XYZ file of C-alpha atoms in Angstrom:
561
model
C 58.442 122.795 102.139
C 57.894 124.834 105.310
C 61.263 124.105 106.894
C 63.949 125.995 104.956
C 66.936 124.706 106.895
C 68.193 121.349 108.128
C 71.769 121.914 109.177
C 73.648 118.669 109.746
C 76.063 120.370 112.121
C 73.353 120.973 114.711
C 70.327 118.855 113.672
C 70.207 115.182 114.792
C 70.455 112.791 111.823
C 73.277 110.302 112.517
C 72.101 107.091 114.177
C 74.312 105.663 116.937
C 74.053 103.209 119.814
C 74.708 104.706 123.233
C 76.549 102.924 126.056
C 73.410 101.049 127.040
C 72.754 99.866 123.492
C 69.883 102.272 122.861
C 69.554 103.858 119.396
C 69.904 107.615 119.255
C 70.021 110.305 116.554
C 72.773 112.905 116.954
C 74.196 115.866 115.040
C 77.727 116.243 113.721
C 78.689 118.351 116.730
C 77.301 115.747 119.122
C 78.940 112.795 117.398
C 82.409 114.347 117.683
C 81.883 115.738 121.193
C 80.620 112.446 122.607
C 82.172 109.821 120.318
C 83.642 107.875 123.242
C 80.145 107.603 124.764
C 78.706 105.796 121.741
C 79.272 102.139 120.934
C 79.068 102.499 117.173
C 77.127 103.874 114.238
C 73.756 102.150 113.913
C 71.982 103.347 110.788
C 69.477 101.629 108.539
C 72.022 99.082 107.263
C 75.708 98.306 107.707
C 76.767 99.682 104.314
C 75.089 102.984 105.211
C 77.148 103.072 108.416
C 80.308 102.707 106.324
C 79.294 105.720 104.210
C 78.675 107.830 107.341
C 81.950 106.598 108.857
C 83.850 107.774 105.794
C 82.176 111.197 105.965
C 83.142 111.578 109.635
C 86.706 110.459 108.952
C 86.885 112.892 105.995
C 86.103 115.745 108.393
C 88.775 114.543 110.831
C 91.333 114.062 108.059
C 90.693 117.585 106.767
C 91.030 119.182 110.202
C 93.997 117.256 111.565
C 95.997 117.437 108.341
C 96.076 121.198 109.055
C 95.822 121.595 112.817
C 97.601 119.716 115.580
C 96.062 118.380 118.781
C 96.767 121.691 120.552
C 94.770 123.696 118.031
C 97.747 125.190 116.191
C 98.173 124.909 112.442
C 101.329 123.178 111.229
C 104.273 125.423 110.398
C 104.339 124.570 106.702
C 100.866 125.934 105.930
C 98.604 128.941 106.446
C 94.833 128.878 106.857
C 92.022 131.357 106.311
C 89.299 132.307 108.790
C 87.253 129.202 107.854
C 90.275 126.971 108.503
C 90.639 126.294 104.769
C 94.083 125.972 103.269
C 95.496 129.204 101.858
C 99.064 128.170 101.184
C 101.279 125.149 101.825
C 105.032 124.702 101.594
C 104.927 121.105 100.371
C 108.684 120.628 100.634
C 108.464 121.358 104.379
C 105.695 118.819 104.989
C 106.363 116.799 108.155
C 104.452 113.524 108.128
C 105.600 112.712 111.654
C 103.806 115.811 112.958
C 100.501 114.334 111.821
C 101.382 110.953 113.320
C 102.163 112.664 116.623
C 98.817 114.465 116.484
C 97.114 111.087 116.012
C 98.965 109.636 118.995
C 98.056 112.551 121.263
C 94.367 112.365 120.317
C 94.161 108.591 120.746
C 95.861 108.724 124.123
C 93.643 111.619 125.233
C 90.488 109.687 124.331
C 88.634 112.579 122.732
C 88.807 114.983 119.814
C 90.064 118.518 120.273
C 87.868 121.614 119.953
C 89.297 122.273 116.489
C 86.849 119.800 114.913
C 83.866 121.585 116.442
C 85.295 124.971 115.459
C 85.750 123.802 111.861
C 82.151 122.593 111.657
C 80.812 125.833 113.079
C 82.900 127.957 110.720
C 81.661 125.922 107.736
C 78.117 125.204 108.929
C 76.513 126.918 105.932
C 78.023 124.197 103.727
C 76.284 121.459 105.744
C 72.700 122.674 105.336
C 70.710 119.966 103.567
C 68.022 122.481 102.551
C 70.190 125.556 102.055
C 70.940 127.598 98.964
C 73.847 125.244 98.287
C 72.320 122.019 99.680
C 74.631 119.376 101.126
C 75.515 116.600 98.641
C 73.227 118.272 96.052
C 73.096 121.237 93.675
C 70.541 124.012 93.416
C 68.179 124.355 90.462
C 70.372 126.893 88.687
C 73.402 124.595 88.623
C 71.333 121.534 87.679
C 69.636 123.272 84.728
C 72.973 124.649 83.570
C 74.601 121.218 83.440
C 71.895 118.947 81.971
C 70.429 118.908 78.418
C 67.526 121.273 77.784
C 64.939 118.488 77.750
C 66.113 117.243 81.165
C 65.907 120.505 83.088
C 63.880 120.697 86.294
C 60.180 120.582 85.425
C 57.772 119.823 88.229
C 54.767 119.312 85.939
C 56.625 116.831 83.737
C 59.668 115.624 85.698
C 62.311 113.690 83.768
C 65.407 111.936 85.039
C 64.145 111.472 88.589
C 64.671 108.743 91.154
C 62.126 107.719 93.786
C 62.813 107.510 97.503
C 62.070 103.773 97.333
C 64.912 103.400 94.835
C 67.584 105.218 96.855
C 66.439 103.446 100.029
C 68.798 100.477 99.800
C 66.616 98.326 102.036
C 64.112 98.460 99.164
C 65.966 99.478 95.947
C 62.759 99.342 93.935
C 62.193 101.145 90.648
C 58.812 101.547 88.985
C 59.774 98.730 86.616
C 61.160 96.265 89.156
C 59.083 95.335 92.207
C 60.906 94.575 95.465
C 59.150 91.421 96.669
C 60.653 91.317 100.165
C 60.419 95.027 100.932
C 60.394 96.050 104.621
C 57.683 98.595 103.754
C 54.198 98.300 102.297
C 53.451 99.605 98.808
C 51.736 102.680 100.210
C 54.671 103.689 102.461
C 57.706 102.909 100.295
C 58.227 106.582 99.408
C 57.585 107.909 102.910
C 60.662 109.248 104.654
C 61.696 111.856 107.212
C 64.518 114.349 106.716
C 67.118 112.496 108.796
C 66.460 109.284 106.872
C 66.592 111.111 103.544
C 69.986 112.598 104.386
C 71.397 109.180 105.236
C 70.023 107.582 102.079
C 71.204 110.413 99.823
C 74.744 109.934 101.139
C 74.460 106.171 100.710
C 73.104 106.548 97.180
C 76.100 108.676 96.203
C 78.411 105.824 97.227
C 76.364 102.844 95.984
C 74.674 103.835 92.741
C 73.427 101.728 89.850
C 73.778 102.891 86.255
C 70.134 103.111 85.203
C 70.073 106.933 85.128
C 68.548 108.391 81.969
C 70.384 111.720 82.378
C 74.152 112.125 82.318
C 76.409 115.120 82.054
C 78.784 113.864 79.390
C 78.470 111.070 76.869
C 80.712 108.657 78.717
C 80.140 105.801 81.212
C 78.709 107.075 84.477
C 80.016 106.207 87.905
C 78.309 103.409 89.783
C 79.448 104.875 93.091
C 83.018 104.733 94.388
C 82.303 102.221 97.173
C 80.688 99.883 94.652
C 84.132 99.441 93.109
C 85.914 98.473 96.335
C 86.301 95.446 98.571
C 86.112 97.536 101.743
C 88.143 96.885 104.871
C 88.143 99.070 107.966
C 88.845 98.799 111.678
C 86.319 98.825 114.496
C 87.261 99.908 118.006
C 85.634 99.409 121.396
C 83.643 102.622 120.951
C 82.948 105.111 118.176
C 85.887 107.332 119.121
C 88.312 104.434 118.725
C 86.683 103.387 115.443
C 87.090 106.891 114.021
C 90.676 107.132 115.217
C 91.728 103.701 113.946
C 90.490 104.685 110.481
C 92.057 108.163 110.556
C 94.894 107.674 108.068
C 97.392 110.301 106.935
C 99.333 110.244 103.655
C 103.109 109.966 103.813
C 103.350 112.297 100.825
C 101.668 115.681 101.041
C 98.145 115.863 99.651
C 95.876 118.864 99.946
C 92.781 117.548 101.676
C 89.722 118.912 99.892
C 86.271 117.464 100.575
C 83.573 118.587 98.144
C 82.194 121.296 100.452
C 85.506 123.197 100.302
C 85.164 123.840 96.576
C 84.125 127.422 95.837
C 80.678 126.251 94.791
C 78.841 123.225 93.409
C 79.444 124.310 89.817
C 83.214 124.282 90.365
C 83.017 120.814 91.917
C 80.917 119.432 89.074
C 83.346 120.817 86.503
C 86.196 119.234 88.459
C 84.495 115.820 88.251
C 83.682 116.260 84.560
C 87.409 116.572 83.869
C 87.566 112.901 84.938
C 90.496 113.156 87.337
C 92.489 110.050 88.191
C 91.527 108.803 91.636
C 95.201 108.395 92.513
C 95.645 112.188 92.249
C 92.915 112.968 94.789
C 93.097 113.246 98.553
C 91.545 110.936 101.116
C 88.805 113.400 102.047
C 87.971 113.957 98.362
C 87.510 110.219 97.799
C 85.592 109.716 101.035
C 83.030 112.354 100.007
C 82.969 111.655 96.264
C 79.747 112.200 94.313
C 78.550 109.747 91.699
C 75.420 111.779 90.899
C 74.470 115.402 90.544
C 71.262 115.533 92.570
C 68.657 118.259 92.910
C 65.612 117.983 95.182
C 62.362 119.846 94.680
C 59.820 119.749 97.503
C 56.128 119.420 96.625
C 53.659 119.135 99.513
C 56.635 118.323 101.766
C 57.582 115.349 99.584
C 60.881 115.212 97.683
C 61.179 114.940 93.912
C 64.779 113.878 93.311
C 66.330 114.823 89.963
C 69.520 112.942 89.151
C 72.228 113.101 86.497
C 75.124 110.660 86.200
C 78.670 111.897 86.756
C 81.658 110.321 84.982
C 83.544 107.392 86.463
C 87.028 107.945 87.875
C 90.024 105.898 86.791
C 90.887 103.818 89.864
C 94.218 102.358 88.670
C 96.985 102.615 91.285
C 94.668 104.714 93.507
C 96.580 103.794 96.646
C 95.394 106.999 98.286
C 92.217 104.997 99.074
C 92.879 103.366 102.461
C 89.798 101.141 102.800
C 90.148 98.468 100.136
C 91.998 95.342 99.120
C 93.706 95.275 95.706
C 94.051 93.088 92.639
C 96.623 93.088 89.850
C 95.554 93.078 86.215
C 97.627 90.256 84.711
C 97.578 91.796 81.235
C 98.492 95.405 82.019
C 100.300 94.913 85.320
C 98.245 97.741 86.855
C 96.769 97.375 90.317
C 93.096 98.157 90.916
C 90.796 98.059 93.924
C 89.328 94.589 94.317
C 85.567 94.228 93.962
C 83.179 91.746 95.532
C 80.869 89.782 93.226
C 77.887 87.495 93.684
C 80.249 84.504 93.527
C 81.934 85.747 96.736
C 78.808 85.619 98.884
C 79.551 82.331 100.642
C 83.237 82.992 101.304
C 83.893 84.345 104.801
C 86.356 87.187 105.322
C 88.884 85.020 107.210
C 89.344 82.780 104.167
C 90.775 85.808 102.340
C 93.171 86.645 105.177
C 96.089 86.998 102.757
C 94.331 89.823 100.890
C 94.277 91.951 104.026
C 97.767 91.545 105.437
C 101.204 90.560 104.162
C 101.670 86.905 105.090
C 105.266 86.394 103.973
C 108.279 88.228 102.574
C 107.178 91.131 100.290
C 109.450 89.890 97.489
C 107.449 86.662 97.367
C 104.143 88.520 97.052
C 104.539 90.508 93.858
C 100.776 90.631 93.225
C 99.868 91.609 96.793
C 99.376 95.255 97.750
C 98.396 95.669 101.377
C 95.416 97.909 102.133
C 96.636 101.325 103.259
C 94.554 101.074 106.443
C 96.574 97.964 107.367
C 99.860 99.767 106.695
C 98.693 102.636 108.884
C 97.666 100.378 111.748
C 101.018 98.588 111.517
C 102.772 101.946 111.810
C 100.919 103.050 114.935
C 101.404 99.570 116.436
C 105.151 99.625 115.685
C 105.343 103.115 117.220
C 103.739 101.626 120.345
C 100.810 104.045 120.126
C 98.419 101.132 120.695
C 98.542 99.081 123.915
C 100.400 95.798 123.403
C 97.290 93.716 124.124
C 95.043 95.653 121.716
C 92.573 93.472 119.825
C 91.719 94.761 116.354
C 88.431 93.993 114.671
C 88.748 94.226 110.899
C 85.434 94.493 109.077
C 84.197 94.346 105.534
C 80.833 95.818 104.604
C 79.518 96.462 101.134
C 76.649 96.123 98.724
C 77.132 93.670 95.869
C 75.511 94.546 92.579
C 73.365 92.236 90.479
C 76.295 91.931 88.048
C 74.308 93.331 85.122
C 76.222 96.022 83.267
C 73.000 97.843 82.367
C 71.741 98.194 85.943
C 74.229 97.268 88.710
C 71.454 97.436 91.284
C 72.209 96.187 94.806
C 71.495 92.473 95.150
C 73.071 91.572 98.509
C 74.773 93.195 101.457
C 77.923 91.582 102.857
C 78.899 92.280 106.444
C 81.709 90.240 108.007
C 84.664 90.600 110.365
C 87.449 88.902 112.249
C 89.176 89.821 115.500
C 92.898 89.496 116.106
C 95.532 90.871 118.473
C 97.437 93.791 116.923
C 100.830 92.331 117.821
C 99.823 89.050 116.160
C 98.615 90.732 112.975
C 101.767 92.875 112.880
C 104.173 90.293 114.251
C 107.767 91.529 114.290
C 109.256 88.014 114.445
C 110.754 86.998 111.130
C 111.431 83.353 111.946
C 108.020 82.456 113.391
C 105.816 84.996 111.650
C 102.216 84.680 112.882
C 100.461 85.859 109.683
C 102.336 83.207 107.691
C 101.300 80.486 110.154
C 97.694 81.729 110.032
C 97.702 81.693 106.232
C 99.131 78.160 106.260
C 96.245 77.036 108.481
C 93.761 78.683 106.112
C 95.380 76.949 103.130
C 95.152 73.646 104.991
C 91.500 74.301 105.824
C 90.669 75.021 102.217
C 92.484 71.861 101.117
C 90.270 69.879 103.477
C 87.331 71.824 102.055
C 88.298 70.509 98.610
C 88.459 66.991 100.046
C 84.946 67.451 101.422
C 83.678 68.711 98.048
C 85.147 65.648 96.299
C 83.585 63.393 98.950
C 80.096 64.869 98.502
C 80.460 65.064 94.742
C 81.301 61.334 94.590
C 78.171 60.625 96.639
C 76.222 62.801 94.206
C 77.497 60.658 91.314
C 76.653 57.511 93.246
C 73.076 58.783 93.483
C 72.950 59.500 89.774
C 72.528 63.263 90.257
C 73.492 65.664 87.489
C 75.638 68.691 88.154
C 77.490 69.673 91.324
C 74.695 71.337 93.315
C 74.786 68.755 96.101
C 78.561 69.075 96.527
C 78.483 72.879 96.263
C 75.711 73.308 98.835
C 77.207 70.737 101.198
C 80.585 72.473 101.065
C 78.976 75.849 101.836
C 77.503 74.291 104.998
C 80.873 72.695 105.764
C 82.568 76.115 105.782
C 79.704 77.621 107.782
C 80.424 75.096 110.518
C 84.077 76.250 110.520
C 83.442 79.998 110.714
C 82.890 80.398 114.450
C 85.603 77.894 115.531
C 88.193 79.554 113.298
C 87.272 83.093 114.403
C 87.482 81.962 118.040
C 90.883 80.356 117.417
C 92.138 83.452 115.569
C 91.067 85.801 118.366
C 92.808 83.571 120.944
C 96.268 83.907 119.372
C 98.893 85.782 121.372
C 102.397 86.879 120.503
C 103.928 85.130 123.526
C 102.574 81.682 122.582
C 104.352 78.729 121.097
C 103.201 78.816 117.455
C 103.352 75.061 116.951
C 100.977 74.373 119.856
C 98.330 76.733 118.459
C 98.583 75.353 114.917
C 98.210 71.813 116.314
C 95.151 73.045 118.203
C 93.520 74.239 114.968
C 94.419 71.034 113.140
C 92.640 69.006 115.809
C 89.562 71.238 115.589
C 89.575 70.991 111.791
C 89.974 67.217 111.838
C 87.094 66.768 114.283
C 84.703 69.017 112.338
C 85.627 67.551 108.947
C 84.894 63.994 110.125
C 81.729 65.023 111.985
C 80.285 66.781 108.921
C 81.026 63.748 106.740
C 79.391 61.433 109.290
C 76.260 63.601 109.101
C 76.110 62.813 105.399
C 76.499 59.106 106.210
C 73.509 59.239 108.581
C 71.294 60.217 105.667
C 72.461 57.357 103.478
C 69.802 55.684 101.355
C 69.707 51.926 100.562
C 71.090 52.780 97.126
C 74.058 54.587 98.770
C 74.778 51.554 100.948
C 74.450 48.948 98.194
C 76.583 51.007 95.849
C 77.689 50.003 92.390
C 80.539 48.380 90.529
C 83.583 50.637 90.329
C 84.604 51.990 86.960
C 87.803 50.833 85.278
C 89.550 54.016 86.418
C 88.533 53.319 90.051
C 89.614 49.689 90.027
C 87.595 46.558 90.758
C 85.130 46.133 93.588
C 82.041 47.829 94.950
C 81.938 51.606 95.307
C 79.456 52.728 97.950
C 79.052 55.518 100.510
C 81.334 53.743 102.985
C 84.222 53.291 100.548
C 83.821 56.941 99.513
C 83.869 57.959 103.199
C 87.021 55.897 103.827
C 88.807 57.559 100.928
C 87.742 60.932 102.298
C 89.095 60.134 105.783
C 92.346 58.924 104.242
C 92.765 62.232 102.409
C 91.893 64.292 105.503
C 94.422 62.435 107.661
C 97.010 62.707 104.901
C 96.591 66.494 104.696
C 96.227 67.172 108.441
C 99.520 65.767 109.651
């Protein structure tokens, strides 16, 4: 390839939306200098934006865990000329110093020059085409780590992955055609450098397990983000989004993103030792590799060699801020939650209790709050956020096909809800907003069960097998509730009478639940109207669509008191 350098510090490659909503490609220096001037990241897909967000936050976490807002390193540590950690007195670690740095930056509305200085000092590590290419290894390291028959061979390449496979809008291998590809067959492997960088980073975080080459004879990682149910905060502009997700650990951790290892070989050996994720730092997790990649350029087209890296143990990995958690009932260990294909139709608000503590901690033994939520509660309690701040919590991820032999992306989930910070982190113990919200969600889902029973009884009346009619009807029922509930949730304030707002939602729920059932009635067939004799269990009389509807209304009114 003619161009021997593509330095991410100075070359434009990150896609953002400017203030006017126009897409723009910017460099790392530009994104940190002008973050407040951009609305948000706007890459090729939402899950790619999450990967880039985590990279940017990893840089911020590394810098501001060492240097305060005035450009001075904290007293308990010493740095070298590249702003890397030389020595730290862990016992003197002052967590509050980092929190104060966060508060100063947020209030100031921009990042300090230290971030730009760090990038400039370490720019050689961010060259995508350099001797030590970013998020890749050179040929020497690759050949040293893989079996002899899998070494780099341009004439007979083995263990490679095509551009069309790492491009997650296509995700097509040579054996599995992507029917609804956004590109034609002839252009699926065409890509420019900025796009390739973004997809390489995304591939490292969302990787299947079809690789033919692996470094050790153990299960390979499917990408760290694949194993999470992500949750993160979105601000009014990119600066706020980066700041709201800039979390510091209460206990001292040496921040060490992959580019601060001595070389790629040292980093690969570190990963081969299969460290526990709970022992890593935030920046290490945010920039974690799942594959050892090497790119050869032939006629300005990339040949991507790939080898699987071992999977980390994620038990009790509470250092990861951006995930919800689940408890293994057998072992008692807590793991990051993971989204599956069965979760596709369930909106984020229906899982409200997974994101925030809704009642007394002693009553929620199986609930571990996401660390990002704990952090946001802390800055809210410290009054570092304005009292009327509205938080947008988002979830974005790729869901695999569920096949253990492939784990290829099948769907992308992108959802959110908006809520006032002082409602989410209500300090009232008697009338605790999150508990009232969760009660309304429980009530809504009870009515959802009533609706499923109603439509399932109609399905039986029609002589249909299975529960497809009830399942699909209930999906549409919840879809009709999504916008009203999100609007109601965003309208909540901490100075309101709780009872009035819960009554408001009950009235909305009652109206929608009856309206959706009446829509089913409008499509009644003569058979539905005539009905049939009730079974012995149901009692005597005729059972038709109207009697089923009346029972449904009775249940709805009984539950919505």
